[in-house]
Coordinates of C-alpha atoms and ligand atoms in Angstrom, one line a residue:
M15 CA 112.0 81.8 98.3
A16 CA 112.5 79.4 95.3
G17 CA 111.3 75.8 95.8
A18 CA 109.9 76.6 99.3
L19 CA 107.0 75.1 101.1
V20 CA 104.3 77.5 102.1
F21 CA 102.5 77.4 105.6
E22 CA 99.5 79.0 106.8
P23 CA 100.7 80.5 110.1
A24 CA 98.4 79.0 112.5
A25 CA 98.9 75.6 110.9
L26 CA 102.7 76.1 111.2
Q27 CA 102.2 76.8 114.9
A28 CA 100.1 73.8 115.3
A29 CA 102.7 71.4 113.8
V30 CA 105.6 72.7 115.7
A31 CA 103.6 72.8 118.9
A32 CA 103.3 68.8 118.4
V33 CA 107.0 68.6 118.0
I34 CA 107.6 70.7 121.3
A35 CA 105.2 68.1 123.0
G36 CA 107.8 65.6 122.3
F37 CA 110.4 67.3 124.8
G38 CA 107.8 66.6 127.3
S39 CA 106.6 70.1 127.7
G40 CA 103.0 71.2 129.0
P41 CA 100.4 72.2 126.7
A42 CA 100.9 76.0 127.5
E43 CA 104.7 75.7 126.7
C44 CA 104.2 73.9 123.5
D45 CA 101.8 76.8 122.6
E46 CA 104.2 79.5 123.9
V47 CA 107.3 78.2 122.2
A48 CA 105.6 77.6 118.8
R49 CA 103.9 81.0 118.8
N50 CA 107.3 82.6 119.6
L51 CA 109.1 80.8 116.7
V52 CA 106.2 81.3 114.1
E53 CA 106.2 85.0 114.8
A54 CA 109.9 85.1 114.2
N55 CA 109.2 83.8 110.9
L56 CA 106.5 86.1 110.4
T57 CA 108.8 89.1 111.0
G58 CA 111.2 87.6 108.5
H59 CA 113.8 86.6 111.0
D60 CA 113.6 82.8 109.7
S61 CA 117.0 82.3 111.4
H62 CA 115.1 82.6 114.7
G63 CA 112.0 80.9 113.7
V64 CA 110.7 77.3 113.4
G65 CA 114.1 76.2 111.9
M66 CA 115.8 76.5 115.3
V67 CA 113.6 73.5 116.5
P68 CA 116.4 70.7 115.5
R69 CA 119.0 72.4 117.1
Y70 CA 116.8 72.5 120.3
V71 CA 116.3 68.9 120.0
E72 CA 120.1 68.2 119.8
G73 CA 120.5 70.5 123.2
F74 CA 117.7 68.6 125.0
L75 CA 118.9 65.1 123.8
E76 CA 122.4 66.1 125.3
G77 CA 120.6 67.3 128.6
G78 CA 121.3 71.0 128.1
L79 CA 117.5 72.0 127.9
T80 CA 114.8 71.6 130.5
P81 CA 111.4 71.7 129.6
N82 CA 108.7 73.2 131.9
A83 CA 111.4 75.2 133.8
R84 CA 110.4 78.5 135.5
V85 CA 112.5 81.5 136.3
R86 CA 114.3 81.2 139.9
V87 CA 114.6 84.6 141.5
E88 CA 118.1 85.1 143.1
V89 CA 118.1 88.8 144.0
D90 CA 115.1 91.1 144.5
T91 CA 115.7 94.6 145.8
G92 CA 112.5 96.1 144.0
P93 CA 114.0 97.8 140.8
L94 CA 116.6 95.2 140.5
L95 CA 116.3 91.7 139.5
R96 CA 118.5 88.7 139.4
L97 CA 116.9 85.7 137.6
D98 CA 118.2 82.1 136.7
G99 CA 116.3 80.7 133.7
Q100 CA 117.4 77.2 134.9
A101 CA 118.1 76.1 131.1
G102 CA 114.3 76.4 130.4
F103 CA 112.8 77.3 127.2
G104 CA 113.9 81.0 126.3
Q105 CA 110.5 81.7 124.6
V106 CA 108.6 81.0 128.1
I107 CA 111.6 82.2 130.6
G108 CA 112.1 85.3 128.8
R109 CA 108.4 85.9 128.8
E110 CA 108.1 85.6 132.4
A111 CA 111.3 87.6 133.1
M112 CA 110.3 90.7 131.0
A113 CA 106.7 90.2 132.8
M114 CA 108.4 90.7 136.3
G115 CA 110.4 93.5 135.1
I116 CA 107.5 95.1 133.7
E117 CA 105.7 95.1 136.9
R118 CA 108.4 96.5 138.7
A119 CA 109.1 99.4 136.3
R120 CA 105.6 100.3 136.6
A121 CA 106.1 100.3 140.5
H122 CA 109.5 102.2 140.4
G123 CA 109.9 103.9 137.1
V124 CA 112.7 101.6 136.3
C125 CA 114.0 98.0 136.7
A126 CA 117.1 96.4 135.6
V127 CA 116.7 92.6 134.9
A128 CA 119.7 90.4 135.1
L129 CA 118.7 87.1 133.6
G130 CA 121.2 84.2 133.1
N131 CA 121.2 80.6 132.2
A132 CA 118.1 80.8 130.0
H133 CA 118.2 78.5 127.0
H134 CA 118.0 80.2 123.5
L135 CA 115.8 83.6 123.9
G136 CA 115.0 83.6 120.1
R137 CA 114.4 86.8 118.5
I138 CA 115.3 89.6 121.3
G139 CA 112.9 92.1 119.8
A140 CA 110.0 90.0 121.2
W141 CA 111.1 91.1 124.6
A142 CA 111.2 94.8 123.4
E143 CA 107.8 94.4 122.1
Q144 CA 106.4 93.0 125.4
A145 CA 108.0 95.9 127.2
V146 CA 106.6 98.7 124.6
A147 CA 103.0 97.1 124.8
A148 CA 103.2 98.2 128.3
G149 CA 104.4 101.6 127.4
L150 CA 108.1 101.2 128.5
V151 CA 111.3 102.0 126.8
S152 CA 113.7 98.8 127.1
M153 CA 117.2 98.0 126.2
H154 CA 118.8 94.6 126.0
F155 CA 122.2 93.6 126.1
V156 CA 122.6 89.6 125.1
N157 CA 125.4 87.2 125.1
V158 CA 125.4 83.7 123.8
V159 CA 126.8 80.7 125.6
A160 CA 127.7 78.2 123.0
R161 CA 130.6 77.3 120.7
P162 CA 132.2 80.8 119.6
I163 CA 131.5 81.9 116.1
V164 CA 132.5 85.7 115.7
A165 CA 136.0 86.8 115.4
P166 CA 137.1 90.1 117.2
H167 CA 137.9 92.9 114.9
G168 CA 141.5 92.0 113.5
G169 CA 141.4 88.6 114.9
A170 CA 141.5 85.2 112.8
D171 CA 139.2 82.9 115.0
A172 CA 136.1 83.0 116.6
R173 CA 136.0 84.0 120.2
F174 CA 132.3 84.9 121.1
G175 CA 128.9 84.7 119.9
T176 CA 126.4 86.8 117.7
N177 CA 125.5 89.0 120.9
P178 CA 122.3 90.6 120.0
F179 CA 121.6 94.2 121.0
T180 CA 117.7 95.3 121.1
A181 CA 115.8 98.4 122.2
G182 CA 112.1 99.2 122.2
V183 CA 110.8 102.8 122.4
P184 CA 106.9 103.3 122.2
L185 CA 106.0 106.2 120.0
R186 CA 102.3 107.3 120.5
G187 CA 100.7 107.9 117.2
R188 CA 102.8 105.5 115.1
P189 CA 104.4 102.2 115.6
P190 CA 107.2 101.6 118.1
M191 CA 110.7 101.6 117.2
I192 CA 112.0 98.0 117.7
L193 CA 115.8 98.1 116.9
D194 CA 117.1 94.5 117.3
F195 CA 120.0 93.0 115.5
A196 CA 123.1 90.7 116.0
T197 CA 126.4 92.7 116.4
S198 CA 127.8 90.1 113.8
M199 CA 127.7 91.0 110.1
I200 CA 125.0 88.4 109.7
A201 CA 123.1 86.4 112.2
Q202 CA 124.4 82.8 112.6
G203 CA 120.9 81.3 111.9
K204 CA 121.0 83.2 108.5
T205 CA 124.1 81.1 107.5
R206 CA 122.4 78.1 108.4
V207 CA 119.4 79.1 106.2
A208 CA 121.7 80.0 103.5
H209 CA 123.7 76.5 103.9
N210 CA 120.2 74.6 103.8
K211 CA 119.3 76.6 100.5
G212 CA 122.7 75.9 99.1
E213 CA 123.2 79.7 98.4
P214 CA 126.4 81.9 99.1
V215 CA 126.3 84.7 102.0
P216 CA 127.1 88.1 100.9
E217 CA 130.8 89.2 100.9
G218 CA 132.6 90.6 103.8
C219 CA 130.7 88.5 106.3
L220 CA 132.8 85.1 107.0
I221 CA 136.2 84.1 107.2
D222 CA 137.3 80.4 107.0
D223 CA 139.5 78.3 109.3
Q224 CA 142.6 80.3 108.0
G225 CA 141.2 83.8 108.6
R226 CA 140.7 84.3 104.6
P227 CA 137.4 85.7 103.4
T228 CA 135.0 83.6 102.1
T229 CA 131.1 83.5 100.8
D230 CA 130.6 79.9 101.5
P231 CA 128.1 79.6 104.8
R232 CA 129.7 75.9 105.7
W233 CA 132.4 77.9 107.7
S234 CA 129.7 78.9 110.0
V235 CA 127.6 75.9 110.0
I236 CA 130.0 72.6 109.8
E237 CA 133.5 71.6 111.0
P238 CA 136.1 72.8 110.9
P239 CA 134.5 76.2 111.7
G240 CA 135.7 79.6 110.5
A241 CA 134.2 82.9 111.8
I242 CA 131.6 85.5 111.1
L243 CA 132.9 89.1 111.3
P244 CA 131.5 91.7 113.7
F245 CA 129.5 94.5 111.9
G246 CA 130.7 97.9 111.8
L247 CA 134.5 97.2 112.0
H248 CA 135.8 98.1 115.6
K249 CA 132.5 99.9 116.7
G250 CA 130.3 96.7 116.0
Y251 CA 133.0 94.9 117.7
G252 CA 133.0 96.9 120.7
M253 CA 129.2 96.6 121.1
A254 CA 129.7 92.8 120.9
V255 CA 132.3 92.7 123.8
L256 CA 129.9 95.4 125.9
C257 CA 127.1 92.6 125.4
E258 CA 129.4 90.0 126.7
L259 CA 130.3 91.9 129.7
L260 CA 126.6 93.3 130.6
G261 CA 124.6 90.3 129.2
G262 CA 127.0 87.7 130.2
A263 CA 129.5 88.5 132.9
L264 CA 127.4 91.1 134.9
A265 CA 123.8 89.6 134.2
G266 CA 124.5 86.0 133.5
G267 CA 127.4 85.4 135.5
Q268 CA 128.8 83.4 132.3
A269 CA 131.0 85.1 129.7
G270 CA 132.3 83.1 126.7
H271 CA 136.0 82.5 127.6
R272 CA 135.3 78.6 128.5
E273 CA 135.6 75.9 125.9
Q274 CA 132.1 74.9 125.0
G275 CA 133.4 72.1 122.5
S276 CA 130.7 70.5 120.6
R277 CA 127.7 71.0 122.9
R278 CA 124.4 72.0 121.0
R279 CA 122.6 73.8 123.2
V280 CA 122.6 77.5 123.2
L281 CA 122.2 79.5 126.6
N282 CA 121.7 83.3 126.5
G283 CA 122.4 86.0 129.6
M284 CA 120.3 89.3 129.2
L285 CA 120.5 92.4 130.9
S286 CA 117.3 94.3 130.3
V287 CA 116.8 97.9 131.4
L288 CA 113.2 99.0 131.6
I289 CA 112.3 102.7 131.9
D290 CA 108.8 104.0 132.4
P291 CA 108.7 107.3 130.4
R292 CA 105.8 108.6 132.6
A293 CA 108.0 108.3 135.9
L294 CA 110.4 110.6 134.4
G295 CA 107.8 113.6 134.7
D296 CA 106.9 114.9 131.3
P297 CA 105.6 112.0 129.1
D298 CA 103.8 114.7 126.8
R299 CA 107.1 116.0 126.1
F300 CA 108.8 112.9 125.3
E301 CA 105.9 111.7 123.0
S302 CA 105.8 114.9 121.1
E303 CA 109.6 115.1 120.8
A304 CA 109.9 111.3 119.8
L305 CA 107.0 111.6 117.5
D306 CA 108.2 115.0 115.8
F307 CA 111.8 113.3 115.3
A308 CA 110.4 110.2 113.8
A309 CA 108.3 112.2 111.2
W310 CA 111.4 114.5 110.5
V311 CA 113.9 111.8 109.7
T312 CA 111.2 109.7 107.7
A313 CA 110.7 112.8 105.5
S314 CA 114.2 112.5 104.1
P315 CA 113.9 111.9 100.4
P316 CA 114.9 108.4 99.5
R317 CA 118.2 108.0 97.6
E318 CA 118.4 106.3 94.3
G319 CA 117.9 102.5 94.8
F320 CA 116.0 102.7 98.2
G321 CA 112.4 102.8 99.3
P322 CA 111.0 105.3 101.6
V323 CA 113.1 106.1 105.0
Q324 CA 111.9 104.0 107.7
I325 CA 112.2 103.4 111.6
A326 CA 113.5 100.1 113.0
G327 CA 110.8 97.7 113.4
D328 CA 108.8 99.0 110.1
P329 CA 110.1 96.2 108.1
E330 CA 109.3 93.6 110.3
R331 CA 105.7 94.8 110.9
A332 CA 105.3 95.2 106.8
L333 CA 106.4 91.7 106.4
R334 CA 104.3 90.3 109.2
E335 CA 101.3 91.7 107.5
R336 CA 102.3 90.1 104.1
R337 CA 103.2 86.8 105.5
Q338 CA 100.0 86.5 107.5
R339 CA 98.3 87.0 104.2
E340 CA 100.5 84.9 102.1
G341 CA 101.9 82.5 104.1
I342 CA 105.3 81.5 105.7
P343 CA 107.8 79.9 103.3
V344 CA 110.2 77.3 104.6
D345 CA 112.9 75.6 102.7
P346 CA 112.2 71.8 102.2
E347 CA 115.7 71.0 104.1
T348 CA 114.6 72.8 106.9
W349 CA 111.2 71.3 107.1
R350 CA 113.0 67.6 106.7
Q351 CA 115.0 68.5 109.9
I352 CA 112.1 69.8 111.9
L353 CA 110.2 66.4 111.0
E354 CA 113.5 64.5 112.0
G355 CA 114.0 66.5 115.1
G356 CA 110.4 65.3 115.9
E357 CA 110.9 61.6 115.0
R358 CA 114.2 61.8 117.3
L359 CA 111.6 62.6 120.2
G360 CA 109.1 60.0 119.2
V361 CA 106.7 62.4 117.3
P362 CA 105.6 60.9 114.0
A363 CA 106.5 62.8 111.0
E364 CA 103.3 62.0 109.3
A365 CA 101.3 63.6 112.3
V366 CA 103.4 66.7 112.3
S367 CA 103.0 67.2 108.6
R368 CA 99.2 66.4 108.5
L369 CA 99.1 69.5 111.1
G370 CA 101.3 71.9 109.1
R371 CA 99.6 71.0 105.7
P372 CA 102.6 72.5 103.6
A373 CA 101.8 73.6 99.9
A374 CA 104.5 74.0 97.5
A375 CA 105.2 77.5 96.5
Ligands
NAD26 N1 118.9 84.8 121.0 C1 120.3 84.9 120.4 O1 121.2 84.3 120.8 C2 120.5 85.8 119.1 C3 121.7 85.9 118.7 C4 121.8 86.9 117.5 C5 120.6 87.4 117.0 N2 119.4 87.2 117.6 C6 118.3 87.7 116.8 O2 118.4 87.7 115.5 C7 117.7 88.3 114.6 C8 118.1 88.9 113.5 O3 119.2 89.8 113.7 P1 120.0 90.4 112.3 O4 121.2 91.0 112.9 O5 120.1 89.3 111.5 O6 118.8 91.5 112.1 P2 119.0 92.4 110.6 O7 120.1 92.7 110.1 O8 117.5 91.9 109.9 O9 118.5 93.9 111.4 C9 117.2 94.0 112.0 C10 117.0 95.4 112.5 O10 117.2 96.5 111.4 C11 116.2 97.2 111.3 N3 115.9 97.5 109.8 C12 116.1 96.5 108.9 N4 116.0 97.5 107.6 C13 115.8 98.6 108.0 C14 115.6 100.0 107.3 N5 115.6 99.8 106.0 N6 115.4 100.9 108.0 C15 115.3 101.0 109.2 N7 115.8 99.9 110.0 C16 115.6 98.6 109.3 C17 115.2 96.2 111.6 O11 113.7 96.9 111.9 C18 115.7 95.6 113.0 O12 115.6 96.3 114.0 C19 117.1 89.3 115.7 O13 115.7 89.4 116.1 C20 117.9 89.3 116.7 O14 117.4 89.5 118.4 C21 119.2 86.4 118.5

């Protein structure tokens, strides 16, 4: 990233935790939120990393984000949970919801967790990683309750969010599969990162407010809005609708058909299905078949212009290793917005900068 500031991960985490303290969060929440955001940067998903802090500040100042909130249980049949996130920090609510789901899946073999009204759940892959670390398979369908930003296939304006789909599969003998993507051509945060850096987005991702193709990220960042296109034509569009129906209408009780106006908070609904492979009776067979398939598919010889074939989750692990070593790049505009966000909460910019100790790349 040309002209970026580079942060040592622990220092960046300490700086962001200091800003989160300005929300009135307790020390554990400050650490949890900052750790989760820095982890998103480590895995290369800068769109869901520390650059989200200014947006969280705006959501909080509007009254749309509730610090120190806990999950409220609304339905509990054992293997089926319905939870209300009470507009709490998604980084905390998500972890708590998944911990409850993991416990139930271990007891019953399966658990469906319907979580509504969580503030931004960040990188959804974090929740699949939590399930996989407990030896579980997981699937997550997520909707985004905010101003719409993605157009339906063939539509000329935005009608829903970037609705991510995520799955985690433990693979004994190799790192897990963590498939984690927005159902839009590009995650909205990636258009924000491009806008902050003054760079265009790739062709075929965006339309302007007249429905015309454009590569200018301003159409997803500032008024008047255009729209991001769904990935994979009608197929990705179908997945986005599924995320809205399952994560939104079914799990969260809130799908994106209401006017959200200019509100800055971001709520997520998430339907998570957790399965314990051991409860299906033949875990050895699952493990050996899955591992053999992973070896088979990654043995495909690379085509010209490509590196070795990978399994989803591999690129994030490689980047995490590199950024742990070399530091996390943050563009100066994003860092300025983080400091400004802290100031709006009464956290002096000098104190945050001192903790972060950014160095020019
Ligand atoms: N909370 C929210 O409201 C929200 C909304 C949208 C997106 N998100 C998050 O945004 C993040 C970024 O999403 P995105 O759509 O930009 O992701 P992306 O386009 O970078 O795709 C990432 C996925 O593709 C896999 N992948 C990448 N290169 C690969 C390769 N060569 N071979 C095999 N697999 C490969 C990755 O391992 C990962 O599973 C995700 O973490 C998502 O959860 C969150």
